[in-house]
């Protein structure tokens, strides 16, 4: 299954226009705590490709869980930002990957009294995504390997995923490539130019 998006708004222009919550969160300080400690957890992937996204976007107010036995990607960027919710502003770690593949992908989210579960990418047929951007509150992995990583770069000057950058003067990091084993991610929003999910299965019950 492949989903094509027009990727306007925050994905074509530099991310300098992305708003912050004034007087509440200092993003440089937030990113310094959340990102470098997470160079090992500096990670990525959600699951459901969205439509065209504007630079200012509201989210549902509900996180979803994403797991994968392995994520590999080329063109990795990461920086701190925020999303708007009905009850306020949510700080997030933004992870962008120019091209990503995931093995044994699973997503689960509570829908009323039941759990909706989606799986794809098993049996050696990996999920793939181009221009993948994930806004997450937390993520872990049993091991992460970065090639040619730069930590502490101005987020407004990131170049590994063309058309995606953070706010000028903010804390950022980027790497030529990334590999993460046993990914677990709690994410608010995921967008992608193309998302291909071989062996897609959606149903109720169970969790990732």
Coordinates of C-alpha atoms in Angstrom, one line a residue:
X1 CA 0.0 0.0 0.0
X2 CA 1.4 3.4 -0.9
X3 CA 0.2 6.8 0.2
X4 CA 1.3 9.9 -1.7
X5 CA 1.1 13.4 0.0
X6 CA 1.6 16.8 -1.5
X7 CA 3.8 17.8 1.5
X8 CA 3.1 21.5 1.6
X9 CA 3.6 23.8 4.5
X10 CA 6.2 22.7 7.0
X11 CA 7.9 20.2 4.7
X12 CA 8.8 22.5 1.8
X13 CA 9.8 25.7 3.6
X14 CA 12.5 25.9 6.3
X15 CA 11.1 25.1 9.7
X16 CA 11.8 28.6 11.0
X17 CA 8.1 29.4 10.7
X18 CA 7.2 26.7 13.2
X19 CA 5.6 28.4 16.3
X20 CA 6.8 28.0 19.9
X21 CA 4.8 28.4 23.1
X22 CA 5.9 31.8 24.3
X23 CA 7.0 32.1 27.9
X24 CA 6.4 28.4 28.6
X25 CA 9.1 26.2 27.1
X26 CA 12.8 27.1 26.2
X27 CA 13.3 24.7 23.2
X28 CA 17.1 24.9 23.4
X29 CA 17.0 23.7 27.0
X30 CA 14.4 21.1 26.2
X31 CA 16.3 19.7 23.2
X32 CA 19.5 19.6 25.1
X33 CA 17.9 17.3 27.7
X34 CA 15.8 15.2 25.3
X35 CA 18.0 14.9 22.3
X36 CA 21.6 14.3 23.1
X37 CA 20.8 11.9 25.8
X38 CA 18.8 10.4 23.1
X39 CA 21.4 10.2 20.5
X40 CA 20.9 6.6 21.4
X41 CA 17.2 7.1 21.3
X42 CA 17.2 9.6 18.6
X43 CA 14.5 7.9 16.7
X44 CA 11.8 8.1 14.6
X45 CA 8.9 6.3 13.2
X46 CA 5.3 6.4 13.5
X47 CA 3.0 5.0 11.1
X48 CA 0.0 6.6 9.6
X49 CA 0.8 8.8 6.7
X50 CA -1.1 12.1 6.9
X51 CA -2.3 14.5 4.2
X52 CA -0.9 17.9 3.5
X53 CA 0.3 19.5 6.7
X54 CA 0.4 23.2 7.5
X55 CA 3.1 24.7 9.6
X56 CA 0.6 25.2 12.5
X57 CA -1.3 22.0 13.2
X58 CA -3.5 20.6 15.9
X59 CA -3.3 17.0 16.9
X60 CA -6.0 14.7 18.4
X61 CA -4.6 14.8 21.9
X62 CA -4.0 11.0 21.9
X63 CA -0.6 9.3 21.5
X64 CA -0.2 6.0 19.7
X65 CA 2.4 3.3 20.2
X66 CA 4.8 2.2 17.4
X67 CA 7.3 -0.7 17.5
X68 CA 9.6 -2.3 15.0
X69 CA 12.3 -4.9 15.3
X70 CA 14.7 -2.7 13.3
X71 CA 14.7 0.7 11.7
X72 CA 17.3 1.8 9.1
X73 CA 17.4 5.1 7.4
X74 CA 19.5 7.6 5.4
X75 CA 19.4 11.4 5.9
X76 CA 18.5 11.8 9.6
X77 CA 17.7 15.0 11.5
X78 CA 16.3 15.7 14.9
X79 CA 15.3 18.9 16.9
X80 CA 12.8 20.1 19.5
X81 CA 9.4 21.7 18.7
X82 CA 5.8 21.7 19.7
X83 CA 2.3 20.7 18.6
X84 CA -1.0 22.4 19.4
X85 CA -3.7 20.4 21.3
X86 CA -7.1 21.3 22.5
X87 CA -5.8 21.7 26.1
X88 CA -2.5 23.4 25.3
X89 CA 0.9 22.9 23.7
X90 CA 2.7 19.6 23.6
X91 CA 6.5 19.6 23.4
X92 CA 7.8 17.0 20.9
X93 CA 11.0 15.6 19.6
X94 CA 10.9 16.0 15.8
X95 CA 12.8 13.2 13.9
X96 CA 13.1 13.4 10.1
X97 CA 14.5 10.6 7.8
X98 CA 14.9 11.1 4.1
X99 CA 14.4 7.4 3.4
X100 CA 13.5 4.8 6.0
X101 CA 12.8 1.0 6.2
X102 CA 11.2 -0.8 9.1
X103 CA 11.0 -4.5 9.9
X104 CA 7.9 -6.0 11.7
X105 CA 6.2 -2.7 12.2
X106 CA 3.3 -2.5 14.7
X107 CA 1.0 0.3 15.7
X108 CA -1.6 0.3 18.4
X109 CA -4.0 3.0 19.7
X110 CA -7.0 2.9 22.0
X111 CA -10.3 3.6 20.2
X112 CA -13.0 3.8 22.8
X113 CA -13.0 0.6 24.9
X114 CA -10.9 -1.4 22.4
X115 CA -7.4 -1.4 20.9
X116 CA -6.9 -0.9 17.2
X117 CA -3.8 -2.7 15.9
X118 CA -2.0 -2.4 12.6
X119 CA 0.9 -4.5 11.5
X120 CA 3.0 -4.6 8.3
X121 CA 6.5 -5.4 7.1
X122 CA 6.9 -9.0 8.2
X123 CA 8.5 -12.0 6.5
X124 CA 11.4 -10.0 5.1
X125 CA 9.2 -7.5 3.2
X126 CA 10.1 -4.3 5.0
X127 CA 7.9 -1.2 5.3
X128 CA 9.5 1.8 3.5
X129 CA 8.9 5.5 3.8
X130 CA 10.3 8.6 2.0
X131 CA 10.5 12.0 3.7
X132 CA 9.3 10.6 7.0
X133 CA 8.7 13.1 9.9
X134 CA 7.7 12.0 13.3
X135 CA 6.7 14.2 16.3
X136 CA 7.1 12.0 19.4
X137 CA 7.1 12.4 23.2
X138 CA 9.5 9.6 23.8
X139 CA 11.3 6.7 22.1
X140 CA 13.8 3.9 23.0
X141 CA 15.8 1.2 21.3
X142 CA 18.1 -1.6 22.4
X143 CA 20.9 -0.2 20.2
X144 CA 21.3 2.7 17.9
X145 CA 24.1 3.3 15.4
X146 CA 24.7 6.7 13.7
X147 CA 27.1 7.3 10.8
X148 CA 28.8 10.8 10.6
X149 CA 26.6 12.3 13.3
X150 CA 26.8 16.0 14.2
X151 CA 25.3 16.9 17.7
X152 CA 24.6 20.5 18.6
X153 CA 24.2 22.0 15.1
X154 CA 21.9 25.0 14.7
X155 CA 18.5 23.4 14.0
X156 CA 17.8 25.9 11.3
X157 CA 20.8 24.7 9.2
X158 CA 20.0 21.0 9.1
X159 CA 20.3 19.6 5.6
X160 CA 20.1 15.7 5.7
X161 CA 16.4 15.7 4.8
X162 CA 16.0 18.5 2.2
X163 CA 13.2 20.9 2.9
X164 CA 13.0 20.0 6.6
X165 CA 14.7 22.0 9.4
X166 CA 14.0 23.4 12.9
X167 CA 14.0 26.9 14.2
X168 CA 17.0 29.0 13.6
X169 CA 19.2 29.1 16.8
X170 CA 17.6 25.9 18.2
X171 CA 19.5 22.8 19.2
X172 CA 19.7 20.1 16.5
X173 CA 21.5 17.0 15.3
X174 CA 21.9 15.1 12.1
X175 CA 23.6 12.0 10.6
X176 CA 24.2 10.4 7.3
X177 CA 22.5 7.2 8.4
X178 CA 20.8 5.6 11.4
X179 CA 20.1 2.0 12.5
X180 CA 17.9 1.3 15.6
X181 CA 17.1 -2.2 16.9
X182 CA 13.9 -2.9 18.8
X183 CA 12.3 0.5 18.4
X184 CA 9.6 1.6 20.8
X185 CA 8.0 5.0 20.2
X186 CA 5.2 7.1 21.6
X187 CA 4.2 9.5 18.9
X188 CA 1.6 12.2 18.3
X189 CA 1.9 12.8 14.6
X190 CA 3.6 11.2 11.6
X191 CA 3.8 12.4 8.0
X192 CA 5.5 11.0 5.0
X193 CA 5.7 11.7 1.3
X194 CA 5.3 8.0 0.5
X195 CA 4.5 5.2 2.9
X196 CA 4.6 1.6 1.6
X197 CA 3.3 -1.2 3.9
X198 CA 3.6 -4.8 2.5
X199 CA 1.5 -7.4 4.3
X200 CA -0.8 -4.8 5.9
X201 CA -3.2 -6.1 8.6
X202 CA -5.6 -4.0 10.6
X203 CA -7.9 -5.3 13.4
X204 CA -9.2 -4.9 16.9
X205 CA -7.6 -6.5 20.0
X206 CA -4.1 -7.1 21.2
X207 CA -1.2 -4.6 21.5
X208 CA 2.3 -4.1 20.1

